[in-house]
Coordinates of C-alpha atoms (C1' of nucleotides) in Angstrom, one line a residue:
Chain R
M11 CA 6.8 -1.7 -36.3
P12 CA 9.0 -4.5 -35.0
V13 CA 12.2 -3.4 -33.2
K14 CA 15.4 -4.1 -35.1
I15 CA 17.3 -6.9 -33.3
E16 CA 20.4 -8.9 -34.1
Q17 CA 21.3 -12.3 -32.6
I18 CA 24.7 -12.4 -30.8
D19 CA 24.6 -16.0 -29.6
A20 CA 22.1 -18.7 -28.4
C21 CA 20.9 -16.5 -25.6
R22 CA 21.9 -12.9 -26.4
W23 CA 20.4 -10.3 -28.7
R24 CA 21.5 -6.8 -29.6
I25 CA 19.2 -3.9 -30.3
P26 CA 21.6 -1.7 -32.4
R27 CA 22.0 2.0 -31.5
E28 CA 20.0 4.2 -33.8
G29 CA 18.1 7.5 -33.6
A30 CA 18.1 9.1 -30.1
M31 CA 19.6 5.9 -28.5
R32 CA 22.8 6.7 -26.6
T33 CA 23.8 3.0 -26.3
E34 CA 22.6 -0.3 -27.6
G35 CA 20.2 -2.7 -26.1
L36 CA 21.1 -6.2 -24.8
V37 CA 18.4 -8.8 -24.5
F38 CA 18.8 -12.2 -22.9
A39 CA 16.4 -14.6 -24.6
D40 CA 16.0 -17.6 -26.9
Q41 CA 14.6 -17.5 -30.4
A42 CA 11.1 -18.4 -29.3
M43 CA 11.0 -15.6 -26.7
I44 CA 12.2 -13.0 -29.2
E45 CA 9.5 -14.0 -31.6
V46 CA 6.9 -13.4 -28.9
L47 CA 8.6 -10.2 -27.8
Q48 CA 8.5 -8.8 -31.4
K49 CA 4.7 -8.5 -31.1
E50 CA 4.9 -6.6 -27.8
Q51 CA 6.0 -3.1 -26.5
A52 CA 8.7 -4.3 -24.2
L53 CA 11.6 -4.2 -26.7
E54 CA 10.6 -0.7 -27.7
Q55 CA 10.9 0.2 -24.0
V56 CA 14.4 -1.2 -23.9
R57 CA 15.2 1.1 -26.8
N58 CA 13.6 4.1 -25.1
V59 CA 15.6 3.5 -21.9
A60 CA 18.8 3.7 -24.0
T61 CA 18.0 7.3 -24.9
L62 CA 18.1 8.5 -21.3
P63 CA 21.0 10.9 -20.3
G64 CA 24.0 9.4 -18.6
I65 CA 23.2 5.7 -19.3
V66 CA 26.3 3.5 -18.8
G67 CA 26.9 0.2 -20.6
R68 CA 23.8 -1.1 -22.3
S69 CA 20.0 -1.0 -21.8
I70 CA 19.6 -4.6 -20.5
A71 CA 16.6 -6.9 -20.6
M72 CA 16.3 -10.3 -18.9
P73 CA 14.4 -13.3 -20.4
D74 CA 11.3 -12.6 -18.2
I75 CA 11.0 -9.1 -19.7
H76 CA 7.5 -7.7 -20.4
W77 CA 5.8 -4.4 -20.7
G78 CA 5.9 -2.1 -17.7
Y79 CA 5.4 1.6 -16.8
G80 CA 8.0 3.4 -19.0
F81 CA 10.8 0.9 -18.3
P82 CA 10.2 -2.7 -19.1
I83 CA 9.7 -5.2 -16.2
G84 CA 12.9 -7.3 -16.4
G85 CA 15.1 -4.4 -17.2
V86 CA 18.4 -3.1 -15.9
A87 CA 19.9 0.3 -16.5
A88 CA 22.8 2.1 -14.8
F89 CA 23.5 5.8 -14.8
D90 CA 26.5 7.9 -14.1
P91 CA 25.8 11.1 -12.0
D92 CA 29.0 12.7 -13.4
D93 CA 27.7 12.3 -17.0
G94 CA 24.2 13.8 -16.6
G95 CA 22.8 10.4 -15.4
V96 CA 19.2 10.3 -14.2
V97 CA 17.0 8.4 -11.8
S98 CA 13.5 7.5 -12.8
P99 CA 10.6 6.2 -10.7
G100 CA 9.5 4.2 -13.8
G101 CA 12.9 2.4 -13.6
V102 CA 12.0 1.1 -10.2
G103 CA 8.3 0.4 -10.5
Y104 CA 5.2 1.1 -8.5
D105 CA 6.1 -1.6 -5.9
I106 CA 9.3 -0.2 -4.5
N107 CA 11.5 -2.9 -3.1
C108 CA 9.2 -5.7 -4.2
G109 CA 11.4 -8.7 -3.3
V110 CA 11.7 -12.3 -2.2
R111 CA 13.0 -13.9 0.9
L112 CA 13.7 -17.6 1.6
L113 CA 13.6 -19.3 4.9
R114 CA 15.1 -22.7 5.5
S115 CA 14.0 -25.3 8.0
E116 CA 15.2 -28.6 9.5
L117 CA 11.9 -30.2 8.5
E118 CA 11.4 -33.0 6.1
V119 CA 8.4 -32.9 3.8
S120 CA 7.0 -36.1 5.4
E121 CA 6.8 -34.3 8.8
V122 CA 4.8 -31.4 7.4
R123 CA 2.4 -33.1 5.0
P124 CA 0.1 -34.4 7.7
R125 CA -0.3 -30.9 9.2
L126 CA -0.2 -29.0 5.9
K127 CA -3.9 -28.1 5.9
E128 CA -3.7 -26.7 9.4
L129 CA -0.4 -24.9 8.5
A130 CA -1.9 -23.3 5.4
D131 CA -5.0 -22.2 7.4
A132 CA -2.9 -20.8 10.2
L133 CA -0.6 -18.9 7.9
F134 CA -3.5 -17.5 6.0
R135 CA -5.0 -16.3 9.4
N136 CA -1.7 -14.9 10.7
V137 CA -0.5 -13.0 7.6
P138 CA -3.2 -10.7 6.1
S139 CA -3.3 -11.0 2.3
G140 CA -5.2 -9.3 -0.5
V141 CA -5.3 -5.8 -2.0
G142 CA -6.0 -3.4 0.8
S143 CA -5.1 -5.9 3.5
H144 CA -4.1 -4.5 6.9
R145 CA -3.4 -5.6 10.4
R146 CA -5.9 -4.9 13.1
D147 CA -3.2 -5.6 15.8
L148 CA -0.6 -3.2 14.4
K149 CA -1.3 0.4 13.5
L150 CA 1.8 2.5 13.8
S151 CA 1.9 6.1 14.9
V152 CA 3.3 8.2 12.1
Q153 CA 6.3 8.9 14.3
E154 CA 7.0 5.1 14.7
E155 CA 6.3 4.6 11.0
C156 CA 9.0 7.2 10.2
K157 CA 11.5 5.1 12.2
V158 CA 10.5 2.0 10.0
L159 CA 11.3 4.1 7.0
K160 CA 14.7 5.1 8.4
E161 CA 15.7 1.7 9.8
G162 CA 14.0 -1.0 7.7
A163 CA 14.5 -4.5 8.9
H164 CA 16.6 -3.2 11.9
W165 CA 13.4 -1.6 13.2
A166 CA 11.7 -5.0 13.1
V167 CA 14.4 -6.9 14.8
R168 CA 14.9 -4.1 17.4
N169 CA 11.1 -4.5 18.2
G170 CA 11.3 -8.3 18.7
F171 CA 10.3 -9.4 15.1
G172 CA 13.1 -11.8 14.2
R173 CA 16.7 -12.3 15.0
A174 CA 19.8 -10.1 14.7
E175 CA 21.5 -12.8 12.4
D176 CA 18.6 -12.3 10.0
L177 CA 20.0 -8.9 9.1
E178 CA 23.3 -10.4 7.8
H179 CA 21.3 -12.3 5.2
I180 CA 19.3 -9.4 3.6
E181 CA 20.4 -7.3 0.7
E182 CA 21.9 -4.1 2.1
R183 CA 21.5 -5.7 5.6
G184 CA 17.8 -4.7 5.4
T185 CA 18.4 -1.0 5.5
L186 CA 19.0 1.4 2.6
P187 CA 21.0 4.4 4.0
D188 CA 19.9 8.0 3.4
A189 CA 16.1 7.5 3.7
E190 CA 14.3 10.7 4.5
P191 CA 10.8 10.0 5.8
E192 CA 10.1 13.8 5.8
L193 CA 10.0 13.5 2.0
V194 CA 7.3 10.9 2.0
S195 CA 3.8 12.4 1.7
D196 CA 1.2 12.3 4.5
R197 CA -1.0 10.3 2.2
A198 CA 1.7 7.6 1.6
L199 CA 2.4 7.5 5.4
E200 CA -1.4 7.1 6.1
R201 CA -1.6 4.3 3.6
G202 CA 1.3 2.4 5.2
R203 CA 0.3 2.8 8.8
N204 CA -1.6 -0.5 9.2
Q205 CA -0.1 -2.3 6.2
L206 CA 3.2 -3.3 7.8
G207 CA 3.3 -7.1 8.0
T208 CA 0.8 -7.8 5.2
L209 CA 1.2 -9.7 1.9
G210 CA -0.9 -7.7 -0.6
G211 CA -2.3 -9.0 -3.8
G212 CA -1.5 -10.0 -7.4
N213 CA 1.6 -12.2 -7.7
H214 CA 2.6 -11.7 -4.1
F215 CA 2.6 -14.8 -2.1
L216 CA 3.7 -16.8 1.0
E217 CA 4.6 -20.3 0.1
V218 CA 5.5 -23.5 2.0
Q219 CA 7.8 -25.4 -0.3
V220 CA 9.8 -28.6 -0.6
V221 CA 13.3 -28.7 -2.1
E222 CA 12.7 -31.1 -5.1
E223 CA 16.0 -30.9 -7.0
I224 CA 19.5 -29.9 -6.0
H225 CA 21.5 -28.7 -9.0
D226 CA 24.7 -27.7 -7.2
E227 CA 25.4 -29.8 -4.1
Q228 CA 28.3 -27.7 -2.8
A229 CA 26.4 -24.4 -3.0
A230 CA 23.2 -26.0 -1.6
A231 CA 25.2 -27.2 1.4
V232 CA 26.6 -23.8 2.1
L233 CA 23.1 -22.3 2.0
G234 CA 21.8 -25.1 4.3
L235 CA 19.5 -26.6 1.6
F236 CA 18.9 -30.4 1.1
A237 CA 16.5 -32.5 -1.0
G238 CA 13.1 -33.2 0.7
Q239 CA 13.5 -30.2 3.0
V240 CA 10.7 -27.8 3.8
T241 CA 11.4 -24.1 3.0
V242 CA 9.2 -20.9 3.0
S243 CA 9.3 -18.1 0.5
I244 CA 7.8 -14.7 1.0
H245 CA 7.2 -12.4 -2.0
T246 CA 5.9 -8.9 -1.2
G247 CA 6.9 -5.3 -1.3
S248 CA 6.1 -1.9 0.1
R249 CA 2.3 -2.1 -0.3
G250 CA 0.2 1.1 -0.6
L251 CA 3.0 3.2 0.9
G252 CA 5.5 2.4 -1.9
Y253 CA 2.8 2.8 -4.5
Q254 CA 2.0 6.3 -3.2
V255 CA 5.7 7.3 -3.1
C256 CA 6.0 6.3 -6.8
D257 CA 2.8 8.1 -7.8
D258 CA 3.8 11.3 -5.9
S259 CA 7.3 11.2 -7.5
I260 CA 6.0 10.8 -11.0
R261 CA 4.2 14.2 -10.8
T262 CA 7.5 15.8 -9.6
M263 CA 9.6 14.0 -12.2
L264 CA 7.4 15.1 -15.1
R265 CA 8.0 18.7 -14.1
A266 CA 11.7 18.0 -13.5
A267 CA 12.3 16.4 -16.9
A268 CA 10.9 19.5 -18.5
K269 CA 12.9 21.8 -16.2
Y270 CA 16.2 20.1 -17.0
G271 CA 15.5 19.7 -20.7
I272 CA 15.5 15.9 -20.8
H273 CA 14.0 14.6 -24.0
L274 CA 11.5 11.8 -23.2
P275 CA 10.4 9.4 -26.0
D276 CA 7.7 8.3 -23.6
R277 CA 6.4 10.5 -20.7
Q278 CA 6.5 7.4 -18.5
L279 CA 10.3 7.6 -18.5
C280 CA 10.1 10.9 -16.6
C281 CA 13.2 11.4 -14.5
A282 CA 15.7 13.9 -13.1
P283 CA 19.5 14.2 -12.9
L284 CA 21.0 12.2 -10.0
T285 CA 22.7 15.4 -8.9
S286 CA 19.4 17.5 -8.9
P287 CA 17.3 18.1 -5.8
E288 CA 14.4 16.3 -7.5
G289 CA 16.6 13.2 -8.2
K290 CA 18.0 13.2 -4.7
Q291 CA 14.6 13.6 -3.1
Y292 CA 13.2 10.7 -5.1
L293 CA 16.0 8.4 -4.0
A294 CA 15.6 9.5 -0.4
A295 CA 11.8 8.8 -0.5
M296 CA 12.3 5.6 -2.4
A297 CA 14.8 4.4 0.2
G298 CA 12.1 5.0 2.9
A299 CA 9.7 2.9 0.9
A300 CA 12.4 0.2 0.4
N301 CA 13.0 0.1 4.1
F302 CA 9.3 -0.3 4.7
A303 CA 9.4 -3.3 2.4
F304 CA 12.4 -4.8 4.2
A305 CA 10.5 -4.4 7.5
N306 CA 7.4 -5.9 6.0
R307 CA 9.1 -9.1 5.0
Q308 CA 10.9 -9.2 8.3
L309 CA 7.6 -9.0 10.3
I310 CA 6.0 -11.7 8.1
T311 CA 9.0 -13.9 8.7
H312 CA 8.4 -13.5 12.5
W313 CA 4.8 -14.6 12.2
V314 CA 5.7 -17.5 9.8
R315 CA 8.1 -18.8 12.4
E316 CA 5.6 -18.4 15.2
T317 CA 2.9 -20.2 13.1
F318 CA 5.2 -23.1 12.4
E319 CA 6.1 -23.4 16.1
Q320 CA 2.4 -23.4 17.1
V321 CA 1.1 -25.8 14.4
L322 CA 4.0 -28.3 14.6
G323 CA 4.5 -28.0 18.4
K324 CA 8.3 -27.5 18.0
G325 CA 10.7 -24.9 19.2
P326 CA 13.0 -22.6 17.2
A327 CA 16.0 -24.8 17.9
Q328 CA 14.3 -27.8 16.4
L329 CA 12.8 -26.0 13.4
R330 CA 16.0 -23.9 12.7
M331 CA 14.1 -21.6 10.4
G332 CA 17.0 -19.4 9.4
L333 CA 16.8 -16.7 6.8
I334 CA 18.8 -17.9 3.7
Y335 CA 18.5 -14.5 1.9
D336 CA 16.2 -11.6 1.1
V337 CA 16.7 -9.9 -2.2
C338 CA 15.1 -6.9 -4.0
H339 CA 13.9 -6.9 -7.6
N340 CA 12.4 -3.4 -7.9
I341 CA 15.0 -0.8 -6.8
A342 CA 17.5 1.9 -7.8
K343 CA 20.8 1.8 -5.8
W344 CA 24.2 3.3 -5.6
E345 CA 26.8 0.7 -6.4
Q346 CA 30.5 0.5 -7.4
H347 CA 31.0 -1.0 -10.9
E348 CA 33.9 -1.2 -13.2
V349 CA 33.3 0.3 -16.6
Q350 CA 36.0 0.1 -19.2
G351 CA 38.6 -0.5 -16.6
Q352 CA 37.4 2.4 -14.3
K353 CA 35.7 2.0 -11.0
R354 CA 32.6 4.2 -11.0
R355 CA 29.8 4.9 -8.6
L356 CA 26.6 4.3 -10.6
C357 CA 22.9 4.4 -9.9
V358 CA 21.7 0.9 -11.0
H359 CA 18.0 0.6 -11.7
R360 CA 16.7 -3.0 -11.4
K361 CA 13.0 -3.3 -12.3
G362 CA 11.9 -6.9 -12.3
A363 CA 15.6 -7.8 -12.1
T364 CA 17.5 -9.3 -9.2
R365 CA 20.9 -8.4 -7.9
A366 CA 23.3 -11.3 -8.4
F367 CA 26.7 -10.4 -6.9
P368 CA 29.6 -12.8 -7.4
P369 CA 31.6 -14.9 -5.0
H370 CA 34.0 -12.8 -2.9
H371 CA 32.1 -9.5 -3.4
P372 CA 32.2 -7.5 -0.1
D373 CA 28.4 -7.1 -0.2
T374 CA 27.9 -10.9 -0.4
P375 CA 27.3 -12.2 3.2
A376 CA 30.4 -13.7 4.8
L377 CA 28.9 -17.1 5.0
Y378 CA 28.3 -17.2 1.3
R379 CA 31.5 -15.5 0.2
A380 CA 32.8 -18.6 -1.6
I381 CA 29.6 -19.3 -3.6
G382 CA 28.1 -15.9 -4.4
Q383 CA 25.0 -14.0 -3.4
P384 CA 21.8 -16.1 -3.3
V385 CA 19.3 -15.1 -6.0
L386 CA 15.6 -16.1 -5.4
I387 CA 13.5 -16.6 -8.5
P388 CA 9.8 -17.3 -7.9
G389 CA 7.9 -19.2 -10.6
D390 CA 4.1 -19.6 -10.7
M391 CA 2.1 -21.2 -7.9
G392 CA 1.5 -24.5 -9.8
R393 CA 5.1 -25.2 -10.8
Y394 CA 8.3 -24.3 -8.9
S395 CA 10.8 -21.6 -7.9
Y396 CA 14.5 -21.5 -8.1
V397 CA 17.5 -20.6 -6.0
L398 CA 20.5 -19.4 -7.9
V399 CA 23.8 -17.6 -7.0
G400 CA 25.4 -14.6 -8.6
T401 CA 28.4 -14.9 -10.9
P402 CA 31.5 -12.9 -12.0
E403 CA 30.0 -12.8 -15.5
A404 CA 26.8 -11.1 -14.2
F405 CA 29.0 -8.6 -12.4
D406 CA 30.8 -7.8 -15.7
E407 CA 27.9 -7.9 -18.1
T408 CA 24.7 -6.9 -16.3
F409 CA 25.9 -4.8 -13.3
G410 CA 25.5 -7.9 -11.2
S411 CA 21.9 -8.6 -12.1
T412 CA 19.8 -11.5 -13.4
C413 CA 16.2 -12.3 -14.0
H414 CA 13.4 -12.1 -11.3
G415 CA 10.7 -14.6 -12.2
A416 CA 8.7 -16.3 -14.8
G417 CA 7.2 -13.3 -16.6
R418 CA 3.6 -13.1 -17.7
V419 CA 2.4 -14.5 -21.0
L420 CA -1.3 -13.8 -20.5
S421 CA -2.8 -10.6 -19.3
R422 CA -4.8 -10.8 -16.1
H423 CA -8.0 -10.6 -18.2
A424 CA -6.9 -13.3 -20.6
A425 CA -5.9 -15.5 -17.6
K426 CA -9.3 -15.1 -16.0
K427 CA -10.9 -16.0 -19.2
Q428 CA -8.8 -19.2 -19.6
A429 CA -9.5 -20.2 -15.9
R430 CA -13.2 -20.0 -16.5
G431 CA -14.8 -23.5 -16.2
H432 CA -11.9 -24.7 -14.0
N433 CA -11.7 -24.9 -10.3
T434 CA -8.1 -23.9 -10.0
E435 CA -7.9 -24.6 -6.2
T436 CA -9.3 -28.1 -6.6
E437 CA -7.0 -28.9 -9.5
L438 CA -4.0 -27.7 -7.6
A439 CA -5.1 -29.6 -4.5
A440 CA -5.2 -32.8 -6.6
R441 CA -1.6 -32.2 -7.4
G442 CA -0.7 -31.7 -3.8
I443 CA -0.7 -27.9 -3.7
L444 CA -3.0 -26.2 -1.2
V445 CA -4.1 -22.7 -2.0
R446 CA -5.5 -20.2 0.5
A447 CA -6.5 -16.9 -1.2
A448 CA -8.2 -13.7 -0.1
N449 CA -9.7 -13.4 -3.5
R450 CA -10.7 -16.1 -6.0
A451 CA -10.3 -13.8 -9.0
T452 CA -6.6 -13.4 -8.0
V453 CA -6.2 -17.2 -8.2
A454 CA -7.6 -17.2 -11.7
E455 CA -5.2 -14.4 -12.7
E456 CA -2.3 -16.4 -11.3
I457 CA -2.8 -19.8 -13.0
S458 CA 0.3 -21.5 -14.3
E459 CA -0.8 -20.9 -17.9
A460 CA -0.6 -17.1 -17.3
Y461 CA 3.2 -17.4 -16.9
K462 CA 6.2 -18.6 -18.8
D463 CA 7.8 -21.7 -17.4
V464 CA 10.3 -20.2 -15.0
K465 CA 12.6 -23.2 -15.9
D466 CA 13.0 -21.8 -19.4
V467 CA 13.9 -18.4 -17.9
V468 CA 16.5 -19.6 -15.5
N469 CA 18.0 -21.9 -18.1
I470 CA 18.7 -18.9 -20.3
V471 CA 20.4 -16.9 -17.5
A472 CA 22.4 -20.0 -16.5
Q473 CA 23.4 -20.6 -20.1
A474 CA 24.4 -17.0 -20.5
G475 CA 26.4 -17.3 -17.2
I476 CA 24.6 -14.5 -15.4
G477 CA 23.3 -16.9 -12.7
R478 CA 24.1 -20.4 -11.4
I479 CA 21.3 -22.7 -10.6
V480 CA 21.5 -24.2 -7.0
A481 CA 18.1 -25.7 -6.3
R482 CA 14.5 -26.0 -7.4
L483 CA 11.6 -25.7 -4.9
R484 CA 8.1 -27.0 -5.4
P485 CA 5.0 -25.4 -3.7
L486 CA 3.1 -27.3 -1.0
A487 CA 0.9 -24.6 0.3
V488 CA 0.4 -21.1 -1.2
I489 CA -1.1 -18.1 0.5
K490 CA -2.3 -15.5 -2.1
G491 CA -3.8 -12.1 -2.1
Chain T
dA18 C1' 2.1 -3.7 -8.2
dT19 C1' -2.2 -0.4 -6.3
dG20 C1' -8.1 1.7 -1.0
dT21 C1' -7.1 -1.4 -9.9
dA22 C1' -9.8 6.7 -10.8
dC23 C1' -10.4 11.1 -6.1

DNA sequence: ATGTAC
């Protein structure tokens, strides 16, 4: 049965409160997207989230929403601990702190093109990719791994991977507080030991890009972006460790939901009150996995810089590969938000949604205070990605959140079927995009046609005012899992 | 997303 939905304006839709819903749903989309969504499960998931105890504001869906485990991917939901609010592993996702970071450079595309093949090969060699990828040169002791879980990107910088100033340009400065590695299972720790500094599979990637369009000159200048410039994007998360933390937590949360008498329209929404031991334990284990992901992206950054230096024969001062920003899109976090004129400390779940804090927010890096927090939106490997900044409207309407990517339109299976008879790598190479992949099947699953055009997604968030477009980046070389 | 089920 289709979910009842009412149009608010050109890019906003309301799912009215009914049945067990404690609040209404708010979906950012255009007419065409809603028509597609009516045939899928995702809107029902928005409605299910609205039934959870202690939800504050609305159950929110971004234009890249699609079906996920319990909560939709592309969803935002905030909960109040003082009103029975809950935390749910399904509201974060299996890849805890999956996120994106963007490195700038002082290079023009013309300088890199002649060495692009060499660069792609070297990056592919130096950053392990693919499901199950690991590093032969770095297997941590469990004791050291626990330090990674406590310290996140700080651990990486302290051990010579990257620069102190990188930390200023990471969400939460690259470390979630209150991580408790003791709450992470032996199995999760074992899975993570040799996976730090690896890309993984699926839609994760490492991309050399060129800035092809500047939409906001002033903001671009503040971020250090210019047309024709080479940038690097890294999209990955907490690998097998985060997966295992989520999987372990789901078992606990199913028991907890029953124990605390929480009605679940879908077992995959299993959760526990934020004030309960189970809720606190999940958040502490999740923070450890999130810190692993921050460290992961920081290590990869170090090897990307090293690779550029080696291949192009230039030093750090010439390349100036500074970190523009690193932002999470699968996480639950304590944040201060104003609700009906009152400041409240809420647990904001963003699952396939990106934090987009406004100008002058204290958590926006000092250098970017005037323009807002950078928001990194990857598209598909054949088209482009976007850089946005957060807005006051996002802070008011979506707990400071916006979309996270293009959003799939074809299942992995359907994409593979469509790619049959095509040589995707050759076709992309003909368009000036080099692909290096650990697995050819992954390339087939990741064809452009498998995704919405990310332009349509960011145009909606820009039109709605929950993000401001700064620049568009086109891929030159893509390292895939 | 994920040693794509232990």
